[in-house]
Structure formats: C-alpha cells, structure tokens
Amino acid sequence: ARKDWDAAVAVARQLAAARPDSALDAYNLACMLSRAGRAEEAVAALARKRKEMFGGGGLGSQGRQVY
C-alpha cells in the first residue's frame, strides 16, 4: 500500500499547532515532512522549534553545538 505522507504531514501540522509546547509533536512533524520528501522543510521545522525552546544562540544547554 502506498503511503500518503502529505496527509500525514497535514495531521502532524494540526497536532503541532494544537500543542505548541510539545517537542514530540514537532519531531513527529519533521519525520512526516522527511518521509514526504521534504527534508529541508523538516530540518527548518526542527531548527525553529529548537530556537523557540532554547533561544537562538546555536548552543545547547551543555555548550555543545545543536544542529
């Protein structure tokens, strides 16, 4: 059976919007975007969530680079 990743992206977006504090929902959205062949959009979504959660400095709480 063919997977409908675009439909999965739509559902994941709805969940992420409904629970903006959920890192898991942001991760799941990125996974669905990646599976739909939209890897750059997936990375950008994770980067935005990281910035929202940890600030825009580019370093994690332990002083290591976060990608």
CSV table of N, CA, C and O in Angstrom, one decimal:
chain,number,residue,atom,x,y,z
A,1,ALA,N,0.8,-1.2,0.0
A,1,ALA,CA,0.0,0.0,0.0
A,1,ALA,C,0.9,1.2,0.0
A,1,ALA,O,1.8,1.3,0.7
A,2,ARG,N,0.5,2.2,-0.8
A,2,ARG,CA,1.3,3.4,-0.9
A,2,ARG,C,0.9,4.3,0.3
A,2,ARG,O,-0.2,4.5,0.7
A,3,LYS,N,2.0,4.9,0.8
A,3,LYS,CA,1.8,5.8,2.0
A,3,LYS,C,1.4,7.2,1.5
A,3,LYS,O,1.9,7.6,0.5
A,4,ASP,N,0.5,7.8,2.2
A,4,ASP,CA,0.1,9.2,1.9
A,4,ASP,C,0.8,10.1,2.9
A,4,ASP,O,0.2,10.5,3.8
A,5,TRP,N,2.0,10.4,2.6
A,5,TRP,CA,2.8,11.2,3.5
A,5,TRP,C,2.3,12.6,3.6
A,5,TRP,O,2.4,13.3,4.6
A,6,ASP,N,1.7,13.2,2.5
A,6,ASP,CA,1.2,14.5,2.5
A,6,ASP,C,0.0,14.6,3.5
A,6,ASP,O,-0.1,15.6,4.2
A,7,ALA,N,-0.8,13.6,3.6
A,7,ALA,CA,-1.9,13.6,4.5
A,7,ALA,C,-1.3,13.5,6.0
A,7,ALA,O,-1.8,14.1,6.9
A,8,ALA,N,-0.3,12.7,6.1
A,8,ALA,CA,0.4,12.5,7.4
A,8,ALA,C,1.0,13.9,7.9
A,8,ALA,O,0.9,14.2,9.0
A,9,VAL,N,1.6,14.6,6.9
A,9,VAL,CA,2.1,15.9,7.2
A,9,VAL,C,1.0,16.9,7.7
A,9,VAL,O,1.1,17.6,8.7
A,10,ALA,N,-0.2,16.8,7.0
A,10,ALA,CA,-1.3,17.7,7.4
A,10,ALA,C,-1.7,17.4,8.8
A,10,ALA,O,-2.0,18.3,9.6
A,11,VAL,N,-1.8,16.1,9.2
A,11,VAL,CA,-2.3,15.7,10.5
A,11,VAL,C,-1.2,16.1,11.6
A,11,VAL,O,-1.5,16.7,12.6
A,12,ALA,N,0.1,15.9,11.2
A,12,ALA,CA,1.1,16.3,12.1
A,12,ALA,C,1.2,17.8,12.4
A,12,ALA,O,1.4,18.3,13.5
A,13,ARG,N,0.9,18.6,11.3
A,13,ARG,CA,0.9,20.0,11.5
A,13,ARG,C,-0.3,20.4,12.4
A,13,ARG,O,-0.1,21.3,13.3
A,14,GLN,N,-1.4,19.8,12.3
A,14,GLN,CA,-2.5,20.1,13.2
A,14,GLN,C,-2.2,19.8,14.6
A,14,GLN,O,-2.5,20.6,15.5
A,15,LEU,N,-1.6,18.6,14.9
A,15,LEU,CA,-1.2,18.3,16.2
A,15,LEU,C,-0.1,19.2,16.8
A,15,LEU,O,-0.2,19.7,17.9
A,16,ALA,N,0.9,19.6,16.0
A,16,ALA,CA,1.9,20.5,16.4
A,16,ALA,C,1.3,21.9,16.7
A,16,ALA,O,1.7,22.5,17.7
A,17,ALA,N,0.3,22.3,15.9
A,17,ALA,CA,-0.3,23.6,16.2
A,17,ALA,C,-1.2,23.6,17.4
A,17,ALA,O,-1.2,24.6,18.2
A,18,ALA,N,-1.8,22.4,17.7
A,18,ALA,CA,-2.7,22.3,18.9
A,18,ALA,C,-1.9,22.2,20.2
A,18,ALA,O,-2.4,22.6,21.2
A,19,ARG,N,-0.6,21.7,20.1
A,19,ARG,CA,0.2,21.6,21.3
A,19,ARG,C,1.6,22.2,21.0
A,19,ARG,O,2.6,21.4,20.8
A,20,PRO,N,1.7,23.5,20.9
A,20,PRO,CA,2.9,24.1,20.5
A,20,PRO,C,4.1,23.9,21.5
A,20,PRO,O,5.2,24.1,21.1
A,21,ASP,N,3.8,23.5,22.7
A,21,ASP,CA,4.9,23.2,23.7
A,21,ASP,C,5.4,21.8,23.6
A,21,ASP,O,6.3,21.4,24.3
A,22,SER,N,4.9,21.0,22.7
A,22,SER,CA,5.3,19.6,22.6
A,22,SER,C,6.4,19.4,21.6
A,22,SER,O,6.3,19.6,20.4
A,23,ALA,N,7.6,19.1,22.1
A,23,ALA,CA,8.8,18.8,21.3
A,23,ALA,C,8.5,17.5,20.5
A,23,ALA,O,8.9,17.4,19.3
A,24,LEU,N,7.8,16.6,21.1
A,24,LEU,CA,7.5,15.3,20.4
A,24,LEU,C,6.6,15.6,19.1
A,24,LEU,O,6.9,15.0,18.1
A,25,ASP,N,5.6,16.5,19.3
A,25,ASP,CA,4.8,16.8,18.1
A,25,ASP,C,5.6,17.5,17.0
A,25,ASP,O,5.5,17.2,15.8
A,26,ALA,N,6.6,18.3,17.4
A,26,ALA,CA,7.5,19.0,16.4
A,26,ALA,C,8.4,18.0,15.7
A,26,ALA,O,8.6,18.0,14.5
A,27,TYR,N,8.9,17.0,16.5
A,27,TYR,CA,9.7,15.9,16.0
A,27,TYR,C,8.9,15.1,15.0
A,27,TYR,O,9.4,14.7,13.9
A,28,ASN,N,7.7,14.7,15.4
A,28,ASN,CA,6.8,13.9,14.5
A,28,ASN,C,6.5,14.6,13.2
A,28,ASN,O,6.5,14.0,12.1
A,29,LEU,N,6.3,15.9,13.3
A,29,LEU,CA,6.1,16.7,12.1
A,29,LEU,C,7.3,16.6,11.2
A,29,LEU,O,7.2,16.4,10.0
A,30,ALA,N,8.5,16.8,11.8
A,30,ALA,CA,9.7,16.8,11.0
A,30,ALA,C,9.9,15.4,10.3
A,30,ALA,O,10.3,15.3,9.2
A,31,CYS,N,9.5,14.3,11.1
A,31,CYS,CA,9.6,13.0,10.5
A,31,CYS,C,8.7,12.8,9.3
A,31,CYS,O,9.1,12.3,8.3
A,32,MET,N,7.5,13.3,9.4
A,32,MET,CA,6.5,13.2,8.3
A,32,MET,C,6.9,14.0,7.1
A,32,MET,O,6.8,13.6,6.0
A,33,LEU,N,7.5,15.2,7.4
A,33,LEU,CA,8.0,16.0,6.3
A,33,LEU,C,9.1,15.3,5.6
A,33,LEU,O,9.1,15.3,4.3
A,34,SER,N,10.0,14.7,6.3
A,34,SER,CA,11.1,14.0,5.7
A,34,SER,C,10.6,12.8,4.9
A,34,SER,O,11.0,12.6,3.8
A,35,ARG,N,9.7,12.0,5.4
A,35,ARG,CA,9.1,10.9,4.7
A,35,ARG,C,8.4,11.3,3.4
A,35,ARG,O,8.3,10.6,2.4
A,36,ALA,N,7.9,12.6,3.4
A,36,ALA,CA,7.2,13.1,2.3
A,36,ALA,C,8.2,13.7,1.2
A,36,ALA,O,7.7,14.2,0.2
A,37,GLY,N,9.5,13.5,1.5
A,37,GLY,CA,10.5,14.0,0.6
A,37,GLY,C,10.8,15.5,0.8
A,37,GLY,O,11.3,16.1,-0.1
A,38,ARG,N,10.4,16.1,1.9
A,38,ARG,CA,10.6,17.5,2.2
A,38,ARG,C,11.6,17.7,3.3
A,38,ARG,O,11.4,18.3,4.3
A,39,ALA,N,12.8,17.1,3.1
A,39,ALA,CA,13.9,17.1,4.1
A,39,ALA,C,14.3,18.5,4.6
A,39,ALA,O,14.5,18.8,5.8
A,40,GLU,N,14.4,19.4,3.6
A,40,GLU,CA,14.8,20.8,4.0
A,40,GLU,C,13.8,21.5,4.9
A,40,GLU,O,14.1,22.1,5.9
A,41,GLU,N,12.5,21.2,4.6
A,41,GLU,CA,11.4,21.8,5.4
A,41,GLU,C,11.4,21.1,6.8
A,41,GLU,O,11.2,21.8,7.8
A,42,ALA,N,11.8,19.8,6.8
A,42,ALA,CA,11.8,19.1,8.1
A,42,ALA,C,12.9,19.7,9.0
A,42,ALA,O,12.7,19.9,10.2
A,43,VAL,N,14.1,19.9,8.4
A,43,VAL,CA,15.2,20.5,9.2
A,43,VAL,C,14.9,21.9,9.7
A,43,VAL,O,15.1,22.2,10.8
A,44,ALA,N,14.2,22.7,8.8
A,44,ALA,CA,13.9,24.0,9.2
A,44,ALA,C,12.8,24.0,10.3
A,44,ALA,O,12.9,24.8,11.3
A,45,ALA,N,11.9,23.1,10.3
A,45,ALA,CA,10.9,23.0,11.4
A,45,ALA,C,11.6,22.6,12.7
A,45,ALA,O,11.2,23.2,13.7
A,46,LEU,N,12.5,21.7,12.7
A,46,LEU,CA,13.2,21.4,13.9
A,46,LEU,C,14.1,22.5,14.4
A,46,LEU,O,14.1,22.8,15.6
A,47,ALA,N,14.7,23.3,13.5
A,47,ALA,CA,15.5,24.4,13.9
A,47,ALA,C,14.6,25.5,14.5
A,47,ALA,O,15.0,26.1,15.5
A,48,ARG,N,13.4,25.7,14.0
A,48,ARG,CA,12.5,26.7,14.6
A,48,ARG,C,12.1,26.3,16.0
A,48,ARG,O,12.1,27.1,16.9
A,49,LYS,N,11.8,25.0,16.1
A,49,LYS,CA,11.4,24.5,17.5
A,49,LYS,C,12.5,24.6,18.5
A,49,LYS,O,12.3,25.1,19.6
A,50,ARG,N,13.8,24.3,18.0
A,50,ARG,CA,14.9,24.4,18.9
A,50,ARG,C,15.1,25.9,19.3
A,50,ARG,O,15.3,26.2,20.5
A,51,LYS,N,14.9,26.8,18.4
A,51,LYS,CA,15.1,28.2,18.7
A,51,LYS,C,14.0,28.7,19.7
A,51,LYS,O,14.3,29.4,20.6
A,52,GLU,N,12.8,28.2,19.5
A,52,GLU,CA,11.7,28.6,20.4
A,52,GLU,C,12.0,28.0,21.8
A,52,GLU,O,11.7,28.7,22.8
A,53,MET,N,12.5,26.8,21.9
A,53,MET,CA,12.7,26.2,23.2
A,53,MET,C,14.0,26.6,23.9
A,53,MET,O,14.0,26.7,25.1
A,54,PHE,N,15.0,26.9,23.1
A,54,PHE,CA,16.3,27.1,23.7
A,54,PHE,C,17.0,28.4,23.4
A,54,PHE,O,18.1,28.7,23.8
A,55,GLY,N,16.3,29.3,22.6
A,55,GLY,CA,16.9,30.5,22.2
A,55,GLY,C,17.7,30.4,20.9
A,55,GLY,O,17.8,29.3,20.4
A,56,GLY,N,18.1,31.5,20.4
A,56,GLY,CA,18.8,31.4,19.1
A,56,GLY,C,20.3,31.4,19.1
A,56,GLY,O,20.9,31.7,18.1
A,57,GLY,N,20.9,31.1,20.2
A,57,GLY,CA,22.3,31.1,20.3
A,57,GLY,C,23.1,30.0,19.5
A,57,GLY,O,24.2,30.2,19.2
A,58,GLY,N,22.4,29.0,19.2
A,58,GLY,CA,23.1,27.9,18.4
A,58,GLY,C,23.8,26.9,19.3
A,58,GLY,O,24.3,25.9,18.9
A,59,LEU,N,23.8,27.1,20.6
A,59,LEU,CA,24.4,26.2,21.5
A,59,LEU,C,23.4,25.6,22.5
A,59,LEU,O,22.5,26.3,22.9
A,60,GLY,N,23.5,24.3,22.7
A,60,GLY,CA,22.6,23.7,23.7
A,60,GLY,C,23.0,24.1,25.1
A,60,GLY,O,24.0,24.8,25.3
A,61,SER,N,22.2,23.6,26.0
A,61,SER,CA,22.5,24.0,27.4
A,61,SER,C,23.8,23.5,28.0
A,61,SER,O,24.3,24.0,29.0
A,62,GLN,N,24.4,22.5,27.3
A,62,GLN,CA,25.7,22.0,27.8
A,62,GLN,C,26.9,22.6,27.0
A,62,GLN,O,28.0,22.1,27.1
A,63,GLY,N,26.6,23.6,26.2
A,63,GLY,CA,27.7,24.3,25.5
A,63,GLY,C,28.1,23.6,24.2
A,63,GLY,O,29.1,23.9,23.6
A,64,ARG,N,27.3,22.6,23.8
A,64,ARG,CA,27.7,21.9,22.6
A,64,ARG,C,26.8,22.4,21.4
A,64,ARG,O,25.7,22.9,21.6
A,65,GLN,N,27.4,22.4,20.2
A,65,GLN,CA,26.6,22.9,19.1
A,65,GLN,C,25.4,22.0,18.9
A,65,GLN,O,25.4,20.8,18.9
A,66,VAL,N,24.3,22.6,18.6
A,66,VAL,CA,23.0,21.9,18.3
A,66,VAL,C,22.7,22.1,16.9
A,66,VAL,O,22.7,23.2,16.4
A,67,TYR,N,22.4,21.1,16.2
A,67,TYR,CA,22.0,21.1,14.7
A,67,TYR,C,20.6,21.0,14.5
A,67,TYR,O,19.8,20.4,15.0
